[in-house]
PDB file of C-alpha atoms and ligand atoms in Angstrom:
ATOM      1  CA  MET A 617       0.000   0.000   0.000  1.00 40.00           C
ATOM      2  CA  THR A 618       1.370   3.402  -0.926  1.00 42.00           C
ATOM      3  CA  PHE A 619       0.625   6.552   0.987  1.00 43.00           C
ATOM      4  CA  THR A 620       0.869  10.046  -0.418  1.00 45.00           C
ATOM      5  CA  SER A 621       3.422  12.438   1.044  1.00 49.00           C
ATOM      6  CA  ASP A 622       0.631  14.190   2.873  1.00 52.00           C
ATOM      7  CA  ALA A 623      -0.524  10.989   4.517  1.00 52.00           C
ATOM      8  CA  ALA A 624       3.046  10.256   5.551  1.00 53.00           C
ATOM      9  CA  SER A 625       3.399  13.759   6.976  1.00 54.00           C
ATOM     10  CA  THR A 626       0.218  13.435   9.009  1.00 54.00           C
ATOM     11  CA  ARG A 627       1.286  10.096  10.411  1.00 52.00           C
ATOM     12  CA  LEU A 628       4.679  11.599  11.106  1.00 51.00           C
ATOM     13  CA  SER A 629       3.186  14.407  13.197  1.00 52.00           C
ATOM     14  CA  ASN A 630       1.470  11.705  15.200  1.00 48.00           C
ATOM     15  CA  ALA A 631       4.773   9.876  15.517  1.00 47.00           C
ATOM     16  CA  LEU A 632       6.354  12.992  16.929  1.00 49.00           C
ATOM     17  CA  ASN A 633       3.609  13.564  19.472  1.00 47.00           C
ATOM     18  CA  TYR A 634       5.575  13.018  22.648  1.00 45.00           C
ATOM     19  CA  GLY A 635       2.689  14.062  24.889  1.00 45.00           C
ATOM     20  CA  SER A 636       1.382  10.514  24.677  1.00 52.00           C
ATOM     21  CA  GLN A 637       2.799   7.148  25.757  1.00 59.00           C
ATOM     22  CA  PRO A 638       6.469   6.618  24.828  1.00 62.00           C
ATOM     23  CA  GLY A 639       5.502   3.406  23.024  1.00 69.00           C
ATOM     24  CA  ASP A 640       3.308   5.418  20.670  1.00 90.00           C
ATOM     25  CA  ALA A 641       6.319   7.149  19.120  1.00 92.00           C
ATOM     26  CA  VAL A 642       7.822   3.739  18.403  1.00 94.00           C
ATOM     27  CA  GLN A 643       4.579   2.377  16.979  1.00 95.00           C
ATOM     28  CA  SER A 644       3.784   5.342  14.785  1.00 93.00           C
ATOM     29  CA  THR A 645       7.345   5.733  13.520  1.00 95.00           C
ATOM     30  CA  THR A 646       7.262   2.022  12.641  1.00 96.00           C
ATOM     31  CA  ALA A 647       3.940   2.470  10.826  1.00 96.00           C
ATOM     32  CA  VAL A 648       5.220   5.437   8.820  1.00 95.00           C
ATOM     33  CA  PHE A 649       8.383   3.507   7.936  1.00 97.00           C
ATOM     34  CA  GLN A 650       6.249   0.641   6.664  1.00 96.00           C
ATOM     35  CA  SER A 651       4.230   3.002   4.464  1.00 96.00           C
ATOM     36  CA  LEU A 652       7.414   3.916   2.522  1.00 96.00           C
ATOM     37  CA  SER A 653       8.311   2.370  -0.844  1.00 96.00           C
ATOM     38  CA  PRO A 654      10.722  -0.594  -0.554  1.00 96.00           C
ATOM     39  CA  ASP A 655      13.576   1.526  -1.931  1.00 96.00           C
ATOM     40  CA  ASP A 656      12.917   4.276   0.604  1.00 96.00           C
ATOM     41  CA  GLN A 657      12.816   1.648   3.353  1.00 97.00           C
ATOM     42  CA  LEU A 658      16.231   0.340   2.283  1.00 97.00           C
ATOM     43  CA  ALA A 659      17.625   3.864   2.091  1.00 96.00           C
ATOM     44  CA  VAL A 660      16.314   4.730   5.587  1.00 96.00           C
ATOM     45  CA  LEU A 661      17.846   1.528   6.978  1.00 96.00           C
ATOM     46  CA  TRP A 662      21.129   2.415   5.333  1.00 95.00           C
ATOM     47  CA  TYR A 663      21.215   5.902   6.829  1.00 92.00           C
ATOM     48  CA  ALA A 664      20.096   4.559  10.213  1.00 92.00           C
ATOM     49  CA  TYR A 665      23.084   2.230  10.023  1.00 92.00           C
ATOM     50  CA  THR A 666      25.493   5.030   9.107  1.00 90.00           C
ATOM     51  CA  GLU A 667      24.167   7.170  11.975  1.00 86.00           C
ATOM     52  CA  MET A 668      23.970   4.408  14.576  1.00 80.00           C
ATOM     53  CA  GLY A 669      26.872   2.290  13.400  1.00 71.00           C
ATOM     54  CA  ARG A 670      29.171   3.801  15.967  1.00 68.00           C
ATOM     55  CA  SER A 671      26.773   3.044  18.827  1.00 74.00           C
ATOM     56  CA  ILE A 672      26.160  -0.577  17.832  1.00 72.00           C
ATOM     57  CA  THR A 673      29.339  -2.470  18.546  1.00 68.00           C
ATOM     58  CA  PRO A 674      30.028  -5.616  16.527  1.00 64.00           C
ATOM     59  CA  ALA A 675      30.189  -7.398  19.892  1.00 64.00           C
ATOM     60  CA  ALA A 676      26.585  -6.430  20.585  1.00 67.00           C
ATOM     61  CA  THR A 677      25.392  -7.954  17.353  1.00 68.00           C
ATOM     62  CA  GLY A 678      27.053 -11.183  18.401  1.00 71.00           C
ATOM     63  CA  ALA A 679      29.163 -13.490  16.259  1.00 70.00           C
ATOM     64  CA  ALA A 680      27.167 -16.477  17.517  1.00 70.00           C
ATOM     65  CA  ARG A 681      23.949 -14.872  16.364  1.00 76.00           C
ATOM     66  CA  LEU A 682      25.342 -14.306  12.887  1.00 82.00           C
ATOM     67  CA  GLN A 683      26.225 -17.993  12.537  1.00 82.00           C
ATOM     68  CA  LEU A 684      22.492 -18.610  12.199  1.00 84.00           C
ATOM     69  CA  ALA A 685      22.280 -16.177   9.285  1.00 92.00           C
ATOM     70  CA  GLN A 686      25.585 -17.239   7.713  1.00 92.00           C
ATOM     71  CA  GLY A 687      24.074 -19.510   5.055  1.00 94.00           C
ATOM     72  CA  LEU A 688      21.859 -16.699   3.848  1.00 96.00           C
ATOM     73  CA  LEU A 689      24.687 -14.165   3.851  1.00 96.00           C
ATOM     74  CA  THR A 690      26.930 -16.570   1.922  1.00 96.00           C
ATOM     75  CA  GLN A 691      24.230 -17.043  -0.737  1.00 97.00           C
ATOM     76  CA  ILE A 692      23.725 -13.294  -1.040  1.00 98.00           C
ATOM     77  CA  LYS A 693      27.462 -12.600  -1.346  1.00 97.00           C
ATOM     78  CA  GLN A 694      27.577 -14.924  -4.368  1.00 98.00           C
ATOM     79  CA  MET A 695      24.900 -12.957  -6.253  1.00 98.00           C
ATOM     80  CA  SER A 696      25.263 -10.067  -8.685  1.00 98.00           C
ATOM     81  CA  TYR A 697      24.583  -6.559  -7.382  1.00 98.00           C
ATOM     82  CA  ALA A 698      21.209  -6.539  -9.172  1.00 98.00           C
ATOM     83  CA  GLU A 699      20.190  -9.839  -7.579  1.00 98.00           C
ATOM     84  CA  GLN A 700      21.326  -8.656  -4.151  1.00 98.00           C
ATOM     85  CA  LEU A 701      19.189  -5.539  -4.444  1.00 98.00           C
ATOM     86  CA  ASN A 702      16.209  -7.634  -5.513  1.00 98.00           C
ATOM     87  CA  VAL A 703      16.642  -9.934  -2.511  1.00 98.00           C
ATOM     88  CA  MET A 704      16.551  -6.934  -0.184  1.00 98.00           C
ATOM     89  CA  ARG A 705      13.530  -5.458  -1.982  1.00 98.00           C
ATOM     90  CA  ASP A 706      11.776  -8.854  -1.708  1.00 98.00           C
ATOM     91  CA  LEU A 707      12.428  -8.903   2.045  1.00 98.00           C
ATOM     92  CA  ALA A 708      11.021  -5.374   2.403  1.00 98.00           C
ATOM     93  CA  THR A 709       7.906  -6.208   0.373  1.00 97.00           C
ATOM     94  CA  GLN A 710       7.466  -9.627   2.050  1.00 97.00           C
ATOM     95  CA  LYS A 711       7.583 -11.360  -1.316  1.00 97.00           C
ATOM     96  CA  ASN A 712       7.383 -15.120  -0.826  1.00 97.00           C
ATOM     97  CA  THR A 713      10.763 -16.490  -1.996  1.00 97.00           C
ATOM     98  CA  PRO A 714      13.092 -19.174  -0.580  1.00 96.00           C
ATOM     99  CA  ILE A 715      15.345 -16.435   0.851  1.00 96.00           C
ATOM    100  CA  SER A 716      12.419 -14.549   2.373  1.00 97.00           C
ATOM    101  CA  ARG A 717      11.310 -17.793   4.052  1.00 96.00           C
ATOM    102  CA  SER A 718      14.814 -18.582   5.366  1.00 96.00           C
ATOM    103  CA  TYR A 719      14.950 -15.061   6.764  1.00 97.00           C
ATOM    104  CA  GLY A 720      11.506 -15.476   8.305  1.00 97.00           C
ATOM    105  CA  ILE A 721      12.634 -18.196  10.699  1.00 94.00           C
ATOM    106  CA  LEU A 722      15.439 -16.081  12.228  1.00 95.00           C
ATOM    107  CA  SER A 723      14.881 -14.468  15.639  1.00 93.00           C
ATOM    108  CA  ASN A 724      14.331 -10.719  15.685  1.00 93.00           C
ATOM    109  CA  ASN A 725      17.801  -9.940  17.019  1.00 90.00           C
ATOM    110  CA  THR A 726      19.347 -12.240  14.411  1.00 93.00           C
ATOM    111  CA  LYS A 727      17.377 -10.345  11.759  1.00 95.00           C
ATOM    112  CA  LEU A 728      18.914  -7.113  13.095  1.00 92.00           C
ATOM    113  CA  ALA A 729      22.362  -8.699  13.060  1.00 91.00           C
ATOM    114  CA  PHE A 730      21.733  -9.899   9.470  1.00 95.00           C
ATOM    115  CA  TRP A 731      20.903  -6.361   8.258  1.00 95.00           C
ATOM    116  CA  TYR A 732      23.847  -4.956  10.178  1.00 92.00           C
ATOM    117  CA  GLU A 733      26.142  -7.454   8.448  1.00 92.00           C
ATOM    118  CA  LEU A 734      24.663  -6.601   5.034  1.00 95.00           C
ATOM    119  CA  SER A 735      25.552  -2.952   5.666  1.00 94.00           C
ATOM    120  CA  GLU A 736      29.110  -3.922   6.549  1.00 91.00           C
ATOM    121  CA  LEU A 737      29.270  -5.952   3.324  1.00 95.00           C
ATOM    122  CA  MET A 738      27.940  -2.940   1.390  1.00 96.00           C
ATOM    123  CA  VAL A 739      30.786  -0.830   2.786  1.00 94.00           C
ATOM    124  CA  LYS A 740      33.241  -3.488   1.539  1.00 96.00           C
ATOM    125  CA  HIS A 741      31.412  -3.572  -1.829  1.00 97.00           C
ATOM    126  CA  LEU A 742      30.737  -7.299  -1.388  1.00 97.00           C
ATOM    127  CA  VAL A 743      27.066  -6.291  -1.474  1.00 98.00           C
ATOM    128  CA  VAL A 744      25.615  -3.632  -3.803  1.00 98.00           C
ATOM    129  CA  PRO A 745      26.767  -0.241  -2.494  1.00 97.00           C
ATOM    130  CA  MET A 746      24.571   2.840  -2.155  1.00 95.00           C
ATOM    131  CA  PRO A 747      24.710   4.870  -5.376  1.00 93.00           C
ATOM    132  CA  VAL A 748      27.028   7.878  -5.051  1.00 90.00           C
ATOM    133  CA  GLY A 749      24.993  11.061  -4.556  1.00 89.00           C
ATOM    134  CA  TYR A 750      21.807   9.144  -3.730  1.00 90.00           C
ATOM    135  CA  GLU A 751      18.956  11.573  -3.131  1.00 89.00           C
ATOM    136  CA  PHE A 752      16.437  10.741  -0.487  1.00 87.00           C
ATOM    137  CA  SER A 753      12.734  11.139  -1.171  1.00 92.00           C
ATOM    138  CA  ARG A 754      10.949  13.646   1.063  1.00 93.00           C
ATOM    139  CA  ASP A 755       9.100  10.850   2.864  1.00 92.00           C
ATOM    140  CA  GLY A 756      12.282   8.874   3.428  1.00 94.00           C
ATOM    141  CA  MET A 757      14.029  11.930   4.842  1.00 94.00           C
ATOM    142  CA  GLN A 758      11.141  12.619   7.221  1.00 94.00           C
ATOM    143  CA  VAL A 759      11.097   9.082   8.549  1.00 95.00           C
ATOM    144  CA  LEU A 760      14.846   9.195   9.088  1.00 95.00           C
ATOM    145  CA  GLU A 761      14.462  12.464  11.031  1.00 94.00           C
ATOM    146  CA  ALA A 762      11.693  10.878  13.130  1.00 95.00           C
ATOM    147  CA  ILE A 763      13.966   7.938  13.950  1.00 94.00           C
ATOM    148  CA  LYS A 764      16.831  10.263  14.844  1.00 93.00           C
ATOM    149  CA  ALA A 765      14.537  12.150  17.236  1.00 93.00           C
ATOM    150  CA  LEU A 766      13.905   8.964  19.266  1.00 93.00           C
ATOM    151  CA  ASP A 767      16.171   7.870  22.089  1.00 91.00           C
ATOM    152  CA  PHE A 768      18.519   4.957  21.477  1.00 89.00           C
ATOM    153  CA  GLY A 769      16.250   2.337  23.044  1.00 90.00           C
ATOM    154  CA  GLN A 770      13.291   3.508  20.982  1.00 93.00           C
ATOM    155  CA  GLN A 771      15.419   3.497  17.824  1.00 93.00           C
ATOM    156  CA  ILE A 772      16.320  -0.145  18.443  1.00 92.00           C
ATOM    157  CA  SER A 773      12.624  -0.922  19.040  1.00 94.00           C
ATOM    158  CA  VAL A 774      11.627   0.651  15.708  1.00 96.00           C
ATOM    159  CA  LEU A 775      14.412  -1.120  13.819  1.00 95.00           C
ATOM    160  CA  ARG A 776      13.663  -4.449  15.508  1.00 95.00           C
ATOM    161  CA  GLN A 777       9.975  -4.130  14.621  1.00 96.00           C
ATOM    162  CA  VAL A 778      10.567  -3.217  10.978  1.00 97.00           C
ATOM    163  CA  VAL A 779      13.078  -6.004  10.357  1.00 97.00           C
ATOM    164  CA  ALA A 780      10.874  -8.456  12.272  1.00 97.00           C
ATOM    165  CA  ASP A 781       8.037  -7.819   9.827  1.00 97.00           C
ATOM    166  CA  MET A 782      10.225  -8.224   6.728  1.00 98.00           C
ATOM    167  CA  GLY A 783      10.482 -11.526   4.876  1.00 97.00           C
ATOM    168  CA  VAL A 784       7.921 -14.302   5.149  1.00 97.00           C
ATOM    169  CA  ASP A 785       7.153 -16.475   8.178  1.00 93.00           C
ATOM    170  CA  PRO A 786       6.855 -19.952   6.606  1.00 89.00           C
ATOM    171  CA  PHE A 787       4.905 -21.272   9.598  1.00 87.00           C
ATOM    172  CA  SER A 788       2.132 -18.707   9.478  1.00 81.00           C
ATOM    173  CA  GLU A 789       0.945 -20.202   6.188  1.00 58.00           C
ATOM    174  CA  CYS A 790       0.276 -23.764   7.275  1.00 55.00           C
TER     175      CYS A 790
HETATM  176  O1  45D B 789      20.599   1.603  -6.791  1.00 89.25           O
HETATM  177  O2  45D B 789      21.678  -9.243  19.134  1.00 89.25           O
HETATM  178  C1  45D B 789      18.437   2.018  -3.290  1.00 89.25           C
HETATM  179  C2  45D B 789      21.207  -5.249  20.034  1.00 89.25           C
HETATM  180  C3  45D B 789      18.337   2.989  -4.475  1.00 89.25           C
HETATM  181  C4  45D B 789      21.803  -6.266  21.011  1.00 89.25           C
HETATM  182  C5  45D B 789      19.663   1.127  -3.369  1.00 89.25           C
HETATM  183  C6  45D B 789      21.312  -5.713  18.603  1.00 89.25           C
HETATM  184  C7  45D B 789      18.638   2.404  -5.766  1.00 89.25           C
HETATM  185  C8  45D B 789      21.315  -7.633  20.792  1.00 89.25           C
HETATM  186  C9  45D B 789      17.213   1.125  -3.265  1.00 89.25           C
HETATM  187  C10 45D B 789      18.423   2.914  -2.064  1.00 89.25           C
HETATM  188  C11 45D B 789      19.735  -5.007  20.340  1.00 89.25           C
HETATM  189  C12 45D B 789      21.978  -3.971  20.250  1.00 89.25           C
HETATM  190  C13 45D B 789      20.384   1.014  -4.552  1.00 89.25           C
HETATM  191  C14 45D B 789      21.469  -7.070  18.334  1.00 89.25           C
HETATM  192  C15 45D B 789      19.932   1.664  -5.768  1.00 89.25           C
HETATM  193  C16 45D B 789      21.513  -8.061  19.388  1.00 89.25           C
HETATM  194  C17 45D B 789      20.040   0.200  -2.318  1.00 89.25           C
HETATM  195  C18 45D B 789      21.026  -4.661  17.633  1.00 89.25           C
HETATM  196  C19 45D B 789      21.627   0.220  -4.655  1.00 89.25           C
HETATM  197  C20 45D B 789      21.599  -7.594  16.946  1.00 89.25           C
HETATM  198  C21 45D B 789      19.981   0.310  -1.004  1.00 89.25           C
HETATM  199  C22 45D B 789      21.469  -4.468  16.415  1.00 89.25           C
HETATM  200  C23 45D B 789      20.349  -0.761  -0.093  1.00 89.25           C
HETATM  201  C24 45D B 789      21.059  -3.357  15.557  1.00 89.25           C
HETATM  202  C25 45D B 789      20.825  -2.045  -0.643  1.00 89.25           C
HETATM  203  C26 45D B 789      20.352  -2.195  16.144  1.00 89.25           C
HETATM  204  C27 45D B 789      20.238  -0.535   1.232  1.00 89.25           C
HETATM  205  C28 45D B 789      21.338  -3.436  14.251  1.00 89.25           C
HETATM  206  C29 45D B 789      20.542  -1.464   2.268  1.00 89.25           C
HETATM  207  C30 45D B 789      20.995  -2.453  13.252  1.00 89.25           C
HETATM  208  C31 45D B 789      20.512  -1.119   3.571  1.00 89.25           C
HETATM  209  C32 45D B 789      21.228  -2.653  11.947  1.00 89.25           C
HETATM  210  C33 45D B 789      20.897  -1.959   4.695  1.00 89.25           C
HETATM  211  C34 45D B 789      20.904  -1.755  10.838  1.00 89.25           C
HETATM  212  C35 45D B 789      20.710  -1.436   5.939  1.00 89.25           C
HETATM  213  C36 45D B 789      21.171  -2.207   9.605  1.00 89.25           C
HETATM  214  C37 45D B 789      21.481  -3.295   4.477  1.00 89.25           C
HETATM  215  C38 45D B 789      20.338  -0.418  11.110  1.00 89.25           C
HETATM  216  C39 45D B 789      21.016  -2.110   7.188  1.00 89.25           C
HETATM  217  C40 45D B 789      20.853  -1.510   8.390  1.00 89.25           C
END
């Protein structure tokens, strides 16, 4: 479902309404994120990573955790840039593919660790890098600003929720 810029702005004002419960900011920021196009979602994740990268230590993401995602990461590393981008778009749009289903069985923190590792691989150009001079859409920029305005714990909550909902849970379809 696509929302117009105006709809995104309205939902964003709600997201920034700190007079209400702290959880509301997390929930509404998550909802606005999920109303973005898949490319905007990927771009927001990327910039969240570049902003937060320093605060998230590799130790926190846990080598043990990544072992569980290693098979997926190995498959992705072997793909062309175009295929890698499609895999990430498929995860964002919850397209039902073998990779989306493998992703779907990971725990939420392992999903976070998986995205974190993809970003590191993008920096090393082992995964499709961000285009030089990439220009954010207005909606994408606003969601990024909303995320930046949250405290660290809330930022993690938003990120955990958005990556949790990506991919396909193979067991919910039985
Ligand atoms: O050509 O286990 C576009 C803790 C445009 C501790 C594009 C934790 C067109 C416990 C589509 C933009 C909770 C701290 C290209 C863990 C175009 C624990 C591509 C937390 C090429 C794990 C864009 C960890 C692309 C946390 C490909 C908080 C964008 C981890 C890809 C946070 C973006 C991880 C990616 C984050 C973003 C990862 C891969 C924020 C990844 C972000």
